[in-house]
Coordinates of C-alpha atoms in Angstrom, one line a residue:
Chain A
E1 CA 8.9 -0.6 -9.1
D2 CA 12.2 -0.4 -8.0
K3 CA 12.6 -1.1 -4.3
V4 CA 14.9 -0.5 -1.2
V5 CA 14.2 -1.8 2.2
Q6 CA 15.9 -1.5 5.4
S7 CA 15.1 -3.2 8.5
P8 CA 14.9 -2.5 11.3
L9 CA 14.4 1.3 11.1
S10 CA 16.1 2.0 14.5
L11 CA 17.9 0.0 17.0
V12 CA 19.2 1.0 20.7
V13 CA 22.1 -1.3 21.9
H14 CA 25.2 -0.9 24.4
E15 CA 28.5 -0.8 23.9
G16 CA 29.9 -3.9 22.9
D17 CA 27.0 -4.8 21.6
T18 CA 27.4 -7.0 17.6
V19 CA 24.7 -5.5 15.6
T20 CA 23.1 -6.9 11.9
L21 CA 21.6 -4.5 9.9
N22 CA 19.6 -5.8 7.1
C23 CA 18.9 -4.1 3.6
S24 CA 17.0 -5.8 0.8
Y25 CA 16.1 -4.7 -2.7
E26 CA 14.1 -5.3 -6.0
V27 CA 15.8 -3.8 -9.1
T28 CA 16.0 -4.3 -12.7
N29 CA 19.2 -5.6 -13.4
F30 CA 20.9 -5.7 -10.3
R31 CA 24.6 -4.2 -10.7
S32 CA 25.7 -3.0 -7.0
L33 CA 24.7 -2.4 -3.6
L34 CA 26.2 0.7 -1.6
W35 CA 26.2 1.2 2.2
Y36 CA 27.1 4.5 3.4
K37 CA 27.2 6.2 7.6
Q38 CA 25.5 9.0 8.2
E39 CA 26.5 11.1 11.1
K40 CA 25.6 14.2 11.7
K41 CA 26.0 15.6 8.1
A42 CA 27.1 14.2 5.0
P43 CA 26.7 10.2 4.3
T44 CA 30.4 8.5 3.8
F45 CA 30.9 5.5 2.0
L46 CA 31.3 2.6 3.7
F47 CA 31.3 -0.5 1.3
M48 CA 30.5 -1.4 -2.2
L49 CA 29.1 -5.0 -3.2
T50 CA 29.1 -6.1 -6.3
S51 CA 29.6 -10.1 -5.9
S52 CA 27.9 -12.4 -4.0
G53 CA 29.1 -14.6 -1.1
I54 CA 32.3 -12.4 -0.9
E55 CA 32.5 -9.9 2.1
K56 CA 33.9 -6.8 2.3
K57 CA 35.8 -6.1 5.6
S58 CA 36.7 -2.2 7.3
G59 CA 37.8 -2.9 11.1
R60 CA 34.8 -4.0 13.1
L61 CA 32.4 -3.4 10.2
S62 CA 32.0 -5.7 7.8
S63 CA 29.0 -6.4 5.0
I64 CA 28.2 -9.3 2.6
L65 CA 25.7 -9.7 -0.3
D66 CA 23.7 -12.7 -1.1
K67 CA 22.0 -12.1 -4.8
K68 CA 19.9 -15.5 -4.2
E69 CA 17.6 -13.5 -0.9
L70 CA 18.2 -10.0 -3.2
S71 CA 19.8 -9.0 -0.1
S72 CA 22.8 -7.8 1.7
I73 CA 23.3 -7.7 5.8
L74 CA 26.1 -5.1 8.0
N75 CA 27.3 -6.3 10.8
I76 CA 29.1 -4.1 13.3
T77 CA 30.7 -6.1 16.2
A78 CA 32.3 -4.6 19.9
T79 CA 29.4 -1.2 18.8
Q80 CA 31.4 1.9 20.2
T81 CA 29.2 5.1 21.1
G82 CA 31.1 6.5 17.6
D83 CA 29.2 3.9 15.9
S84 CA 25.8 6.1 16.2
A85 CA 24.1 7.0 12.8
I86 CA 21.9 6.1 10.5
Y87 CA 23.2 3.6 8.0
L88 CA 22.1 3.7 4.3
C89 CA 21.8 1.6 1.7
A90 CA 21.4 2.5 -1.9
V91 CA 21.3 0.7 -5.4
P92 CA 21.7 1.8 -8.6
P93 CA 18.0 1.9 -10.1
Q94 CA 18.5 0.5 -13.7
T95 CA 20.4 0.2 -16.5
G96 CA 22.3 3.7 -17.3
A97 CA 20.3 4.7 -15.1
N98 CA 22.2 7.8 -13.1
N99 CA 21.4 8.1 -9.9
L100 CA 21.6 5.5 -6.9
F101 CA 18.1 5.1 -4.9
F102 CA 18.3 4.8 -1.2
G103 CA 16.3 3.1 1.3
T104 CA 15.3 5.0 4.8
G105 CA 17.9 3.5 6.5
T106 CA 18.2 2.1 9.6
R107 CA 19.1 4.7 12.9
L108 CA 21.7 3.1 15.3
T109 CA 22.2 4.2 18.8
V110 CA 25.1 2.6 20.8
I111 CA 24.6 3.8 24.7
P112 CA 27.5 3.4 26.9
Chain B
N1 CA 40.6 18.2 1.2
A2 CA 37.3 20.3 0.3
G3 CA 35.3 17.8 -1.4
V4 CA 32.0 19.4 -2.2
T5 CA 31.0 22.4 -0.4
Q6 CA 27.5 23.1 -0.1
T7 CA 26.0 26.9 1.2
P8 CA 24.3 27.8 3.4
K9 CA 24.6 25.8 5.5
F10 CA 21.2 26.8 7.0
Q11 CA 18.4 28.8 6.1
V12 CA 14.3 29.6 7.0
L13 CA 12.6 30.8 4.8
K14 CA 8.9 32.2 4.2
T15 CA 6.4 31.1 2.6
G16 CA 6.8 32.6 -1.3
Q17 CA 10.5 33.5 -0.8
S18 CA 12.8 32.4 -3.0
M19 CA 16.2 31.4 -3.0
T20 CA 19.5 29.3 -5.0
L21 CA 21.6 26.7 -2.8
Q22 CA 25.1 26.9 -4.0
C23 CA 27.2 23.3 -4.8
A24 CA 30.7 23.0 -5.6
Q25 CA 33.4 20.3 -5.8
D26 CA 37.0 20.4 -6.5
M27 CA 37.5 16.3 -7.3
N28 CA 36.8 17.0 -11.1
H29 CA 33.6 14.9 -11.2
N30 CA 31.9 14.5 -14.2
S31 CA 28.2 14.2 -12.2
M32 CA 26.7 16.4 -10.0
Y33 CA 22.8 15.5 -8.0
W34 CA 20.9 17.0 -5.5
Y35 CA 19.1 15.4 -2.8
R36 CA 16.3 15.9 -0.6
Q37 CA 16.1 14.4 2.5
D38 CA 12.7 13.7 4.7
P39 CA 12.5 11.5 8.1
G40 CA 10.7 8.4 7.2
M41 CA 11.4 9.0 3.1
G42 CA 15.4 8.3 2.6
L43 CA 17.7 10.1 0.0
R44 CA 15.1 11.3 -3.0
L45 CA 17.2 12.8 -5.7
I46 CA 15.5 16.5 -7.1
Y47 CA 17.9 17.0 -10.1
Y48 CA 21.1 15.4 -11.4
S49 CA 23.3 16.8 -14.4
A50 CA 25.3 13.7 -16.1
S51 CA 27.5 16.4 -17.3
E52 CA 28.6 20.2 -17.7
G53 CA 25.5 21.3 -19.9
T54 CA 23.4 19.0 -19.0
T55 CA 20.7 19.1 -16.3
D56 CA 17.7 15.8 -15.9
K57 CA 14.7 15.6 -13.0
G58 CA 14.6 13.1 -10.7
E59 CA 12.2 11.6 -8.7
V60 CA 11.0 14.9 -7.3
P61 CA 11.5 17.8 -9.4
N62 CA 8.2 19.6 -9.0
G63 CA 9.4 23.1 -7.3
Y64 CA 12.8 23.6 -8.5
N65 CA 15.2 24.4 -11.3
V66 CA 18.7 24.0 -11.0
S67 CA 21.7 25.7 -13.2
R68 CA 25.3 23.3 -14.3
L69 CA 27.4 26.3 -14.2
N70 CA 30.3 24.9 -14.5
K71 CA 32.3 21.5 -14.2
R72 CA 32.8 22.5 -10.9
E73 CA 29.0 24.3 -9.6
F74 CA 25.8 23.3 -9.5
S75 CA 22.6 25.6 -8.0
L76 CA 19.4 24.3 -7.1
R77 CA 17.0 27.3 -7.1
L78 CA 13.6 27.5 -5.2
E79 CA 11.2 30.0 -7.2
S80 CA 8.6 30.4 -4.8
A81 CA 8.9 28.0 -1.8
A82 CA 6.1 26.1 0.0
P83 CA 6.4 24.3 3.8
S84 CA 6.4 21.1 2.0
Q85 CA 10.0 21.9 1.3
T86 CA 11.1 22.3 4.6
S87 CA 13.9 19.6 4.3
V88 CA 17.6 19.0 4.4
Y89 CA 19.3 19.0 1.3
F90 CA 22.5 17.3 -0.2
C91 CA 24.9 18.0 -3.1
A92 CA 26.8 14.9 -4.3
S93 CA 28.6 14.0 -7.0
R94 CA 30.7 11.3 -8.8
Q95 CA 33.1 11.0 -11.2
G96 CA 31.3 8.7 -14.0
L97 CA 27.9 7.4 -14.9
G98 CA 28.9 3.7 -14.3
A99 CA 26.5 1.9 -11.2
N100 CA 30.0 1.2 -9.2
E101 CA 31.1 4.7 -9.1
K102 CA 30.5 6.0 -5.4
L103 CA 29.1 9.3 -4.6
F104 CA 30.7 12.2 -2.2
F105 CA 28.1 14.4 -0.6
G106 CA 28.9 17.9 1.3
S107 CA 27.7 18.5 4.0
G108 CA 23.9 19.5 4.0
T109 CA 21.8 22.5 3.6
Q110 CA 18.7 22.4 6.5
L111 CA 15.9 24.3 5.0
S112 CA 13.0 25.5 6.7
V113 CA 10.1 27.4 5.4
L114 CA 7.3 28.8 7.4

């Protein structure tokens, strides 16, 4: 059965800290992995990863895929209160499946 | 810059009542989706429409029906609401079916069934 597991489930840090969020997956015929940020409302797209070992970066956020370990990490450096959100990881479950299979998310809280 | 628009934003129903959640996208996307989000469960697919005129069941379709009215609009109907359908509902769309196509989400509907 296809599975996406995120850890930790929740995390509380102070402004300026660096955090690492984890996503592991078990899917038939892996093709891509996507990260989304969900604040109060709609999830918004952060990164799409398809190749192992290549880092995607956007400002203080970066992500990398490890196909050998079937996992990805999302790093946030110098955290700010605006980074407080649920971070979701998702993968297409199987060839031809018209869907994204989501993990339960990591809730990040950044304290001033 | 409307993107994906959902209505209503909030709704309270009594058990057994019916309602329709509306969704429209202005990005000319072919595929549209309805998800529900519950604490500890993540986003789960209810129904999707790969293209105008087609709909398919997702992971949790029981108790719901959908209509792809045209390319822009995809509605979700609860015929007889149950407390188990209390959730946050998200509509989403994307251009095609490829694995590397990202989803664009609406702002959600918070539904409570009493």
